[in-house]
Tab-separated table of C-alpha atoms in Angstrom:
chain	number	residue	atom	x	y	z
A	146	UNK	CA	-33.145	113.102	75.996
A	147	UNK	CA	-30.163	110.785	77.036
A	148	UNK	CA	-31.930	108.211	75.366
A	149	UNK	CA	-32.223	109.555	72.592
A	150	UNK	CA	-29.479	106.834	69.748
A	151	UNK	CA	-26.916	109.845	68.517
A	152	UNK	CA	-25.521	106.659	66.142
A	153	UNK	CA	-25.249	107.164	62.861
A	154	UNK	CA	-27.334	103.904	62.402
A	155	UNK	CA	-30.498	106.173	60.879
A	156	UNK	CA	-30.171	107.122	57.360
A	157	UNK	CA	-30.186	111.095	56.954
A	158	UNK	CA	-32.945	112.827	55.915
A	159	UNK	CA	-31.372	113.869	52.221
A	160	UNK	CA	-33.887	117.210	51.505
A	161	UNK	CA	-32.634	117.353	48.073
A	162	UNK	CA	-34.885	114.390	47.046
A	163	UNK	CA	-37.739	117.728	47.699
A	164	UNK	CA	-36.114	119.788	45.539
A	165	UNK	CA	-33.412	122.231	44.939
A	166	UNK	CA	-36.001	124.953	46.448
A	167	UNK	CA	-38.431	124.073	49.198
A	168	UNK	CA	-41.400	126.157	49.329
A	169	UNK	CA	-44.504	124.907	50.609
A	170	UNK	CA	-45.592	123.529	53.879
A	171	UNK	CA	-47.041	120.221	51.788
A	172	UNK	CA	-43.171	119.303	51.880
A	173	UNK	CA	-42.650	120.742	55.190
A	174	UNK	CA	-44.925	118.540	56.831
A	175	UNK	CA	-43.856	115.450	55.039
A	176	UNK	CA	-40.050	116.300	56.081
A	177	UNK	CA	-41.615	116.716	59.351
A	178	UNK	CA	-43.066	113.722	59.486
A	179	UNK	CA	-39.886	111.699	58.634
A	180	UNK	CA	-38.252	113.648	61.556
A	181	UNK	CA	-40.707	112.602	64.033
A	182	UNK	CA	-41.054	108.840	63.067
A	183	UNK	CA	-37.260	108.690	63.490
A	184	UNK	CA	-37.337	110.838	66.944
A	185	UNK	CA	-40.243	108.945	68.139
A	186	UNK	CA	-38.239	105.445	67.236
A	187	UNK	CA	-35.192	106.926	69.799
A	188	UNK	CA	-33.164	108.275	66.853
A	189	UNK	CA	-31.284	111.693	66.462
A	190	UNK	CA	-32.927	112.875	62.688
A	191	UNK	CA	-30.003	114.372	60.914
A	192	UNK	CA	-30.763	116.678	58.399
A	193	UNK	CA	-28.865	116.925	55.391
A	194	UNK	CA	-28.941	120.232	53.153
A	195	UNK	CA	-26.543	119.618	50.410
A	196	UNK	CA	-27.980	120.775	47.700
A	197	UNK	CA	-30.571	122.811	48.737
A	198	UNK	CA	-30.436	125.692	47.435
A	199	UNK	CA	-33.044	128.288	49.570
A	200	UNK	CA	-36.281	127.598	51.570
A	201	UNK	CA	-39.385	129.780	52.447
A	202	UNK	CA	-39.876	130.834	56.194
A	203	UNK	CA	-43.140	128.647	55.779
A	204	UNK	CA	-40.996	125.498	55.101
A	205	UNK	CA	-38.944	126.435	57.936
A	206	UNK	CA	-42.065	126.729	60.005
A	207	UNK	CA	-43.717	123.882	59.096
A	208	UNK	CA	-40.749	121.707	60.138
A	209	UNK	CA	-39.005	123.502	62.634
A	210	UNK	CA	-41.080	126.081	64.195
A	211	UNK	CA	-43.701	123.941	64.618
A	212	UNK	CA	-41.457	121.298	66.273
A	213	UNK	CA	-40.221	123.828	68.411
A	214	UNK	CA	-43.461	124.835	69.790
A	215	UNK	CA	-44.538	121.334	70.336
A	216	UNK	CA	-41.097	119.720	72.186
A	217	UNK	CA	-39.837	123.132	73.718
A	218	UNK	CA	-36.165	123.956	72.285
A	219	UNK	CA	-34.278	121.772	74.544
A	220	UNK	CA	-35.497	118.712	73.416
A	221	UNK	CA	-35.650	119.916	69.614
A	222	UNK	CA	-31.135	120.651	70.164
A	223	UNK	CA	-31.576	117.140	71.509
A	224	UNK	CA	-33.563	115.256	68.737
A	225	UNK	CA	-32.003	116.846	65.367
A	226	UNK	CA	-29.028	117.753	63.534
A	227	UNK	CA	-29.214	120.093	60.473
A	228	UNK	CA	-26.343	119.406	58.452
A	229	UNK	CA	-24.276	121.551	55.259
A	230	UNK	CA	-27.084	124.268	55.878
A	231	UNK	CA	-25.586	127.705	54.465
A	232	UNK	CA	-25.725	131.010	56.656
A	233	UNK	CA	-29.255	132.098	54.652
A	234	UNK	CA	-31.307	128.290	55.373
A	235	UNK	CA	-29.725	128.163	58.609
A	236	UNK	CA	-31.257	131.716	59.527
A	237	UNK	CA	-34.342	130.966	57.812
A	238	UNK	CA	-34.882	128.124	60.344
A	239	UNK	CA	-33.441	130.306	63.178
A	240	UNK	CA	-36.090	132.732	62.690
A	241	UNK	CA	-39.182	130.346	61.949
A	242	UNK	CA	-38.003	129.018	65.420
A	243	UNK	CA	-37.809	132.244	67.225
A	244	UNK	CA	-40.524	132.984	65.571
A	245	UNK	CA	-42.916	130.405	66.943
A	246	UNK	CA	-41.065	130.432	70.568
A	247	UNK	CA	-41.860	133.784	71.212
A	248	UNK	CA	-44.992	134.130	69.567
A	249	UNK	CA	-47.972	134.814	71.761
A	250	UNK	CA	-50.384	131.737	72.471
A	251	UNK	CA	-52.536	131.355	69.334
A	252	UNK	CA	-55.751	132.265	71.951
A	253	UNK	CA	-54.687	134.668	73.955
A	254	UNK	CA	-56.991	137.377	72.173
A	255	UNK	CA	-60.113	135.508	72.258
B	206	UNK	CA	-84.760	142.048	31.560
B	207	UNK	CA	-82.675	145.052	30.002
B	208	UNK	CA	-79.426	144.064	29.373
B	209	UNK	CA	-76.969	147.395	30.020
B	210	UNK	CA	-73.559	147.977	27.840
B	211	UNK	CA	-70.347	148.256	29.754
B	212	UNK	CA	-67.542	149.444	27.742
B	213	UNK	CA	-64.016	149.026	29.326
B	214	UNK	CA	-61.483	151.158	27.227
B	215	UNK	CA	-57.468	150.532	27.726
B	216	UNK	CA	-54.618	152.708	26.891
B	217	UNK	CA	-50.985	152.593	26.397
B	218	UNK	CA	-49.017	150.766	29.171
B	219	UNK	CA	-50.846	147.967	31.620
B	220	UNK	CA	-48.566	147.722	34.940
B	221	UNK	CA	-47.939	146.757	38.354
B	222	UNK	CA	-47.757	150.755	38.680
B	223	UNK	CA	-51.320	151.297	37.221
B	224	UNK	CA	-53.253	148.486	38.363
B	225	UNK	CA	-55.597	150.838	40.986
B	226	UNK	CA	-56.329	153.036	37.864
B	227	UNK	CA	-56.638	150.210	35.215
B	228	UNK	CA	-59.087	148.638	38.316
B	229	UNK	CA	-61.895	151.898	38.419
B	230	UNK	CA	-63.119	150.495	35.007
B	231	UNK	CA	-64.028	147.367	35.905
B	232	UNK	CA	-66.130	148.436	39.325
B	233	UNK	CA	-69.122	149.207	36.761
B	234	UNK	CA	-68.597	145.263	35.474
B	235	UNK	CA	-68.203	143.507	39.057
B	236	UNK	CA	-71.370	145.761	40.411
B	237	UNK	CA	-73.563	144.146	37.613
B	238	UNK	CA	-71.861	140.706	38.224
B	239	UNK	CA	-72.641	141.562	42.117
B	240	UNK	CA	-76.524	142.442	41.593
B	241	UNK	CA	-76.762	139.827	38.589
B	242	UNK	CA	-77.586	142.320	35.897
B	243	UNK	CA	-77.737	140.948	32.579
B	244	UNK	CA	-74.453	143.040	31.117
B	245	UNK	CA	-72.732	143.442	27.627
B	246	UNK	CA	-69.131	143.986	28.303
B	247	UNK	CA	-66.562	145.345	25.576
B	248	UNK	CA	-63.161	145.528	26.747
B	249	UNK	CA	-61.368	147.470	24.167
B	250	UNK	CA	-57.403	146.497	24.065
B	251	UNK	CA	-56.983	147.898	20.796
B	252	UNK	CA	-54.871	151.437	22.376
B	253	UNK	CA	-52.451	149.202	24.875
B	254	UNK	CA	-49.394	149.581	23.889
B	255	UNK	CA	-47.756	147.778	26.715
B	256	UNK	CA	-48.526	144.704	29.161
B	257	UNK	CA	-46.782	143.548	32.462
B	258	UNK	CA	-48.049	140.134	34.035
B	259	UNK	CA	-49.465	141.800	37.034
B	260	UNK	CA	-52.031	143.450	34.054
B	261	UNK	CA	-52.173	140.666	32.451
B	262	UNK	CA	-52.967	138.444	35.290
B	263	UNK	CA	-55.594	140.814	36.835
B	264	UNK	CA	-57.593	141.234	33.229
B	265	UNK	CA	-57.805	137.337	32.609
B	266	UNK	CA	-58.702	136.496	36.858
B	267	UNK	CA	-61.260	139.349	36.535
B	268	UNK	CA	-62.590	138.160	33.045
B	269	UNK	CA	-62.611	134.286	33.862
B	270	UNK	CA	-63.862	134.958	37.396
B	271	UNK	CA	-67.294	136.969	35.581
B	272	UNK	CA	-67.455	134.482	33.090
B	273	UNK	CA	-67.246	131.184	35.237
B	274	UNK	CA	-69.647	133.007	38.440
B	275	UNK	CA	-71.985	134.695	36.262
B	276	UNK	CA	-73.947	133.411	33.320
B	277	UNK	CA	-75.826	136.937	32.635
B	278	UNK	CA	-72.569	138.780	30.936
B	279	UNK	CA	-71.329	138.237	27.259
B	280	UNK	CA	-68.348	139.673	26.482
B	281	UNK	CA	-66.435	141.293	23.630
B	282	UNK	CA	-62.382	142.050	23.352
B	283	UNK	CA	-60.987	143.926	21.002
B	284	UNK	CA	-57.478	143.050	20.490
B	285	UNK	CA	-53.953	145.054	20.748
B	286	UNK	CA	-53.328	146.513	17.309
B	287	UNK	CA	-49.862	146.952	18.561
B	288	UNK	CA	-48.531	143.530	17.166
B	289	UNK	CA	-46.046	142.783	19.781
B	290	UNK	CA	-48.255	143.363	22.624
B	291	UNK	CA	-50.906	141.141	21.078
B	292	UNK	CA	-48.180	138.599	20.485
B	293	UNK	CA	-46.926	138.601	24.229
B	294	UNK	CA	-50.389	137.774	24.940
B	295	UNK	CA	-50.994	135.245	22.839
B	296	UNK	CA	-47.230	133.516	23.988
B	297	UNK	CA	-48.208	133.749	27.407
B	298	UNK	CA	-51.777	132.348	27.051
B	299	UNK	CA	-54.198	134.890	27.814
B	300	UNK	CA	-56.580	134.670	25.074
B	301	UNK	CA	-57.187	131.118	25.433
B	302	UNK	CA	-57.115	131.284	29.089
B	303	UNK	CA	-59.681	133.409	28.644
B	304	UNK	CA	-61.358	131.014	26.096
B	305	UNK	CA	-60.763	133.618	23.043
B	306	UNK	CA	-59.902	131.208	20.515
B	307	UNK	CA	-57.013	133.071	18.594
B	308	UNK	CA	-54.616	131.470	15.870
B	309	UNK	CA	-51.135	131.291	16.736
B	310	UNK	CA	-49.355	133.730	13.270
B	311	UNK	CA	-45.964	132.297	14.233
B	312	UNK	CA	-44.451	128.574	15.862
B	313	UNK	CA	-44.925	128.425	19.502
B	314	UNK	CA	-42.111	130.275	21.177
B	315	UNK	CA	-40.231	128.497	24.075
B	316	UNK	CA	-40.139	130.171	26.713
B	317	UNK	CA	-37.107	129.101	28.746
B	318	UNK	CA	-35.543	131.628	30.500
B	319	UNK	CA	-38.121	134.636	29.669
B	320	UNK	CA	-41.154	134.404	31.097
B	321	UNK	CA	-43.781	132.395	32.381
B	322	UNK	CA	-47.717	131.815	30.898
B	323	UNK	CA	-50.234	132.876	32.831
B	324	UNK	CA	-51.112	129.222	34.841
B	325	UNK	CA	-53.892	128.453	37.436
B	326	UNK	CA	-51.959	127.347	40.625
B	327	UNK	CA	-54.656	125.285	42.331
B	328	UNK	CA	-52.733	123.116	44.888
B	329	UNK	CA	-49.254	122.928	46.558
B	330	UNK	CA	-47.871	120.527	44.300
B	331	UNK	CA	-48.658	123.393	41.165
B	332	UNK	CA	-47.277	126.016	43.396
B	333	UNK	CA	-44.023	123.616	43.577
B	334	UNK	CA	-43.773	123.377	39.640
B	335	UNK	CA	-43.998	127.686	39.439
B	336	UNK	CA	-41.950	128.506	41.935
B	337	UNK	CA	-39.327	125.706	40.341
B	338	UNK	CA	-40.147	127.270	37.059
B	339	UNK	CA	-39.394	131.044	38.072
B	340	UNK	CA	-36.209	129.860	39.735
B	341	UNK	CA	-35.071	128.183	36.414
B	342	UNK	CA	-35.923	131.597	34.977
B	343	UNK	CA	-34.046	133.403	37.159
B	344	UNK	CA	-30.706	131.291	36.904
B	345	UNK	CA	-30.492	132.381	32.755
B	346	UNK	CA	-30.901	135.973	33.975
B	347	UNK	CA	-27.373	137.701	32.992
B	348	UNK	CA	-26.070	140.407	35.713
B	349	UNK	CA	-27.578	138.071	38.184
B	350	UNK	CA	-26.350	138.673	41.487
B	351	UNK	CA	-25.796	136.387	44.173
B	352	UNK	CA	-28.597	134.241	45.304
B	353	UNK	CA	-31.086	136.480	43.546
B	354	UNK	CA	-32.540	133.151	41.859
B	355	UNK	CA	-33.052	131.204	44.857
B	356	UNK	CA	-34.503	134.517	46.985
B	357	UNK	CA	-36.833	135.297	44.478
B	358	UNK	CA	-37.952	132.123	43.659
B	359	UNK	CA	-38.973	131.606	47.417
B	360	UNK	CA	-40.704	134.842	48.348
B	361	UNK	CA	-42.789	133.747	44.947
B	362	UNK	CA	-43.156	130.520	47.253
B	363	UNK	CA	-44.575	132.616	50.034
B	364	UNK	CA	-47.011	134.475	47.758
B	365	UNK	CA	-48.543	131.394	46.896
B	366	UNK	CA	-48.614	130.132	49.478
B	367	UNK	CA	-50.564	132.954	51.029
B	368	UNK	CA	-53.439	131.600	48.144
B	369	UNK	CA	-53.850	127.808	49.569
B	370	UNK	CA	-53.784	128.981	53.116
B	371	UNK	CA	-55.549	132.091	53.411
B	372	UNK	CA	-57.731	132.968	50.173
B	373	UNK	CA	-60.236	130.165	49.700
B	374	UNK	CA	-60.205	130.692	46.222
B	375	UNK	CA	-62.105	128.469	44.475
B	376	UNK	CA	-60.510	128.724	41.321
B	377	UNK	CA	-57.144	128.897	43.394
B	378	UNK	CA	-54.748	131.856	41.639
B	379	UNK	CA	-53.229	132.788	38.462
B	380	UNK	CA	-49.729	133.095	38.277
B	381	UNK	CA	-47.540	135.093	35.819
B	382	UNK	CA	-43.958	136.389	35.287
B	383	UNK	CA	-41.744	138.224	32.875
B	384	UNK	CA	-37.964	138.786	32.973
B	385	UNK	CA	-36.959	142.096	31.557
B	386	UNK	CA	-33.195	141.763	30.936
B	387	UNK	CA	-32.451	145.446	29.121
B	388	UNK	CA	-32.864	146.775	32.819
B	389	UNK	CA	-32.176	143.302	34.833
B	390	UNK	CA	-35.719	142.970	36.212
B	391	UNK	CA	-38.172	140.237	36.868
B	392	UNK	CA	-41.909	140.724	37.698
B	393	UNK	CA	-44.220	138.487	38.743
B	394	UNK	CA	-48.142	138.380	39.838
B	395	UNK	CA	-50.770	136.349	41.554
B	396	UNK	CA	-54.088	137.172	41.588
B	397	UNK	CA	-56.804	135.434	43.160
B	398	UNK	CA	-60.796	135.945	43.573
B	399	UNK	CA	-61.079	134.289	46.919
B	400	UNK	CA	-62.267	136.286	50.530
B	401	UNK	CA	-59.444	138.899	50.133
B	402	UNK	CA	-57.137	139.811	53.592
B	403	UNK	CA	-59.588	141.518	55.636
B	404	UNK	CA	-61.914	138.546	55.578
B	405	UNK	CA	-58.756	136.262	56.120
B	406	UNK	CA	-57.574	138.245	59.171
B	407	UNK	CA	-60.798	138.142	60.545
B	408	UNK	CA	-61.004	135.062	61.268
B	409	UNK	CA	-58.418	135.222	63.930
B	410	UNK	CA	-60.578	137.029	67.029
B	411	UNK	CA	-57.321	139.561	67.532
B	412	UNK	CA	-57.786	141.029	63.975
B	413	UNK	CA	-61.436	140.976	63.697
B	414	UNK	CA	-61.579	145.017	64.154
B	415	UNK	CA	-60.331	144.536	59.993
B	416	UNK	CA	-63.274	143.148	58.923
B	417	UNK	CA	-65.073	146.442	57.769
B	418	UNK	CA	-61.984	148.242	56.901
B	419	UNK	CA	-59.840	147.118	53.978
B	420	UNK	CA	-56.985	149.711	54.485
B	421	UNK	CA	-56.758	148.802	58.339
B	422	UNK	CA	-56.608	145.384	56.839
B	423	UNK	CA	-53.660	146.217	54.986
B	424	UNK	CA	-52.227	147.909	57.444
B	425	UNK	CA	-52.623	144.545	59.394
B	426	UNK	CA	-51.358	142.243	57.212
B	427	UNK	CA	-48.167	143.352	56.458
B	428	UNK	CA	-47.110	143.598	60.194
B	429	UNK	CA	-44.983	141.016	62.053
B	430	UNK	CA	-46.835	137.705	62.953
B	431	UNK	CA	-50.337	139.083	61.139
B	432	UNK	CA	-52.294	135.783	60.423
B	433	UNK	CA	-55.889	134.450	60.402
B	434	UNK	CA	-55.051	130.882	61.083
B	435	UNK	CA	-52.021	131.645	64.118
B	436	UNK	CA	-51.926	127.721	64.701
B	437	UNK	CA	-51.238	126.863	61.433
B	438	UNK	CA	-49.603	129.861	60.057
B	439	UNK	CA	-46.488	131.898	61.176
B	440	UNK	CA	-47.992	134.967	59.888
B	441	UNK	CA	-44.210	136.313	58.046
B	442	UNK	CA	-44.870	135.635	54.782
B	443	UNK	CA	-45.710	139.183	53.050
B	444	UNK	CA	-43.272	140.966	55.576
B	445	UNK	CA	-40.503	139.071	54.833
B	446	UNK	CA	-41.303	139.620	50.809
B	447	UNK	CA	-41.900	143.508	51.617
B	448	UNK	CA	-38.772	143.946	53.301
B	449	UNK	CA	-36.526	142.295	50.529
B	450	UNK	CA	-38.689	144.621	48.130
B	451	UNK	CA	-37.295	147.160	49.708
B	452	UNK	CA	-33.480	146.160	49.922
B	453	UNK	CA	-33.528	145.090	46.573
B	454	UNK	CA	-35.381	148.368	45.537
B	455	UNK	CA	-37.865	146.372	43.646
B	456	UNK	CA	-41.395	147.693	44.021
B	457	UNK	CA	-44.822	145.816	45.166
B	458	UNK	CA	-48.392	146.388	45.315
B	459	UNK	CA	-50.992	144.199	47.513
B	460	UNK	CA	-53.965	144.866	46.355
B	461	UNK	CA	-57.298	143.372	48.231
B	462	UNK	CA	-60.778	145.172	48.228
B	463	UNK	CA	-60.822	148.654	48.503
B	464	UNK	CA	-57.432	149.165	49.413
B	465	UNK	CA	-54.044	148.976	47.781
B	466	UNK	CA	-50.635	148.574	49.563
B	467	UNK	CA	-47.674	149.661	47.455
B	468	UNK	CA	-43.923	148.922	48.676
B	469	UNK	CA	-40.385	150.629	47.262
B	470	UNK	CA	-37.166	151.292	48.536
B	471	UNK	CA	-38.562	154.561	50.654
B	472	UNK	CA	-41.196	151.977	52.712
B	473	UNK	CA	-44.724	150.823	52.421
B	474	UNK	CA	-47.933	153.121	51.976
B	475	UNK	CA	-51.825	151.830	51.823
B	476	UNK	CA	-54.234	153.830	50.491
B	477	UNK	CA	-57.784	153.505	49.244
B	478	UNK	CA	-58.500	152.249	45.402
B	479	UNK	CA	-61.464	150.771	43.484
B	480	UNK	CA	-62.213	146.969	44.951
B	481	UNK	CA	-60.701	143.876	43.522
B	482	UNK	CA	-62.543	140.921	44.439
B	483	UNK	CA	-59.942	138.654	46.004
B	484	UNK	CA	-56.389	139.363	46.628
B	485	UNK	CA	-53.252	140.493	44.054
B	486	UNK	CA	-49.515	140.201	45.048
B	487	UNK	CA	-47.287	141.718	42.384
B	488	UNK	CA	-43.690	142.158	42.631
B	489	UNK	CA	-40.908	143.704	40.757
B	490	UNK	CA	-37.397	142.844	41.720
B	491	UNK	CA	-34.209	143.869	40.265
B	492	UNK	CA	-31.711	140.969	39.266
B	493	UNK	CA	-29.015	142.726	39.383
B	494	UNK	CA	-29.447	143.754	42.941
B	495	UNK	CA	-29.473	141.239	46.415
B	496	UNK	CA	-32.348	140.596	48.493
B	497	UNK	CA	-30.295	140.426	51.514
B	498	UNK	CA	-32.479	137.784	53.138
B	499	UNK	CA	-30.256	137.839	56.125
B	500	UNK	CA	-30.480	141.253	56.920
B	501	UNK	CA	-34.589	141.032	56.479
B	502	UNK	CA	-34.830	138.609	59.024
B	503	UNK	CA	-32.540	140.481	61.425
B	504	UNK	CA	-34.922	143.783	61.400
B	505	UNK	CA	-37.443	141.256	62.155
B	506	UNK	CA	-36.231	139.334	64.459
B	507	UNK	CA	-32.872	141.502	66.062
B	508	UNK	CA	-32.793	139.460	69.270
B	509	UNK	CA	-32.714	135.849	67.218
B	510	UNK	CA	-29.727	133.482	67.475
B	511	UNK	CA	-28.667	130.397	65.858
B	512	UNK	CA	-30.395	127.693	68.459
B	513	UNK	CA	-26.968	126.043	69.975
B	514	UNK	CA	-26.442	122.331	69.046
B	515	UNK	CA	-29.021	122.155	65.923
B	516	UNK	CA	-26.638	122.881	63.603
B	517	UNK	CA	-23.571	121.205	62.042
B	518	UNK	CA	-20.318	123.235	61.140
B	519	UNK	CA	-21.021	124.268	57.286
């Protein structure tokens, strides 16, 4: 993760351009998207909230949960920066990544 | 082939509280639309003398879903004679939703900051534009308290949600809401005729025990993490809304084949109620009271912290 460019050379990801309210996992998975083409290119993906007004836990999932689960939480403190997130968004996205960290594996009953 | 009469008779006030009862009628309709009987239905409006949109939204998702699956039913409604309850339904669309062709006696009425008509929410993008919608709703809402808008809009997000993910509706759902400002309230429904929750649930092997069992089902769904698609889903969605229900002390009902789950401020109880065909999530919030988000997520999730380094001072 020391590789990873904490510059402020990439543009942050400005959610507002989604909406004042971000709802649905369609826009989850585009923001998610953005955030790994920039992690992937050796960027830190800042995320901006200004503006933003609430989000749904499945937004918060789609994004950050389910980043979570796939680079492990370490790498996920390394790789983003959620900016101007009040105390409700920022515990929305604590919880979807609880959530998915200590969730038991999806096949564990079968 | 003998065509039977089915006569559905309605009387004085259509609710979120009601919906099991107003449901028993139409088991006769949805048994001959089941078996393919030829069937002459009369639903007789004429005695209502009130209409919320989780009533509204379950007669026109029942009616459309008979008329668009089944070819063997005609159908008859008999209006409101209450004027202002035949009104509300024409202003929020039911009768041509419902392809009753009715002529409007007054200019349309905007309806900014009062309600929304029923819609069909049939993708993401639709669910985007009514969950928008309700929050622009919410923000002309006098008495509003803090963040009520924004936390109402989004557990509307999650309801809808639960239809693209989980139903497999093919008609996705309808979608209705109504702000009552006399006693700072706001009530919304969406109703869908997909596979219901106990099919849903079922298709995850550790909840396949719900299958046969629509109150177990219940049961199931509204417990931490319940989901039939774990890799996709987080599973959150109705707890979350259930527990700011009960903060706000709003009032809920899920309602999906034979069982009905109904949510206030003293907690949750299922029990067993005539069978609609999909799956109906009504809520009632007050405006004038919180959600308390925060403290919803907290219950759930006591032991969760603010992962160090992700976020930025605010």
């Amino acid at each position: 993760m020391d590789s990873l460019n904490h510059s402020e050379d990439v543009p942050p990801i400005v959610l507002r351009q989604f909406g004042e309210l971000l709802s649905t996992r369609a826009i989850g998975e585009d923001v998610r998207q953005l955030v790994e083409s920039i992690v992937n290119g050796g960027g830190v993906a800042r995320i901006d909230f200004t503006g933003v007004d609430g989000i749904t836990i499945s937004f918060a999932d789609e994004v950050f949960g389910k980043l979570a689960l796939k680079w492990g939480l370490e790498r996920l403190r390394a790789a983003i920066r959620v900016r101007n997130a009040d105390d409700e968004i920022a515990r929305t996205i604590s919880f979807a990544v609880n959530g998915r960290l200590s969730a038991p594996p999806a096949r564990a009953a079968e | 082939m003998t065509q039977q009469r089915i006569e559905l008779k309605f009387a004085g006030e259509l609710g979120l509280w009601n919906l099991p009862i107003q449901m028993a009628q139409w088991q006769p309709v949805l048994r001959a639309a089941d078996s393919r009987e030829a069937a002459a239905v009369r639903v007789d409006l004429s005695r209502v003398s009130f209409v919320t949109p989780t009533a509204a939204v379950a007669l026109a998702a029942l009616l459309s879903h008979v008329r668009k699956t089944r070819t063997l039913h005609t159908f008859e409604i008999i209006r409101p004679t209450n004027a202002e309850v035949d009104q509300w339904l024409s202003r929020i669309d039911f009768y041509s939703l419902i392809d009753l062709a009715v002529e409007y006696p007054f200019n349309r009425w905007n309806s900014d900051g009062r309600f929304k008509e029923i819609v069909s929410v049939r993708d993401e993008r639709a669910a985007e534009l009514a969950v928008d919608k309700l929050y622009g709703i919410l923000q002309q809402q006098p008495n509003l308290a803090e963040r009520v808008a924004s936390q109402v809009a989004s557990v509307l997000g999650e309801s809808l949600a639960n239809v693209f993910h989980h139903a497999e509706a093919e008609y996705g759902a309808l979608f209705c809401a109504q702000t009552y400002s006399h006693c700072n309230a706001i009530e919304f429904a969406v109703g869908d005729v997909g596979q219901g929750v106990a099919r849903s649930l079922s298709r995850n092997p550790a909840h396949r025990d719900v299958l046969d069992d629509p109150v177990k089902a219940l049961e199931r769904a509204m417990m931490p993490r319940a989901t039939g698609r774990p890799d996709h889903n987080s599973g959150w969605g109705l707890k979350w809304g259930a527990g700011a229900i009960q903060r706000n002390r709003g009032e809920m009902l899920l309602y999906s084949g034979q069982a009905a789950y109904r949510v206030t401020s003293e907690g949750g109880q299922v029990t067993s109620a005539a069978t609609w065909p999909g799956t109906l999530v009504a809520m009632r919030f007050r405006t004038d009271r919180p959600l308390m988000l925060n403290e919803v997520m907290n219950d759930l999730d006591p032991k969760g912290t603010m992962p160090g380094g992700l976020f930025e001072p605010f």
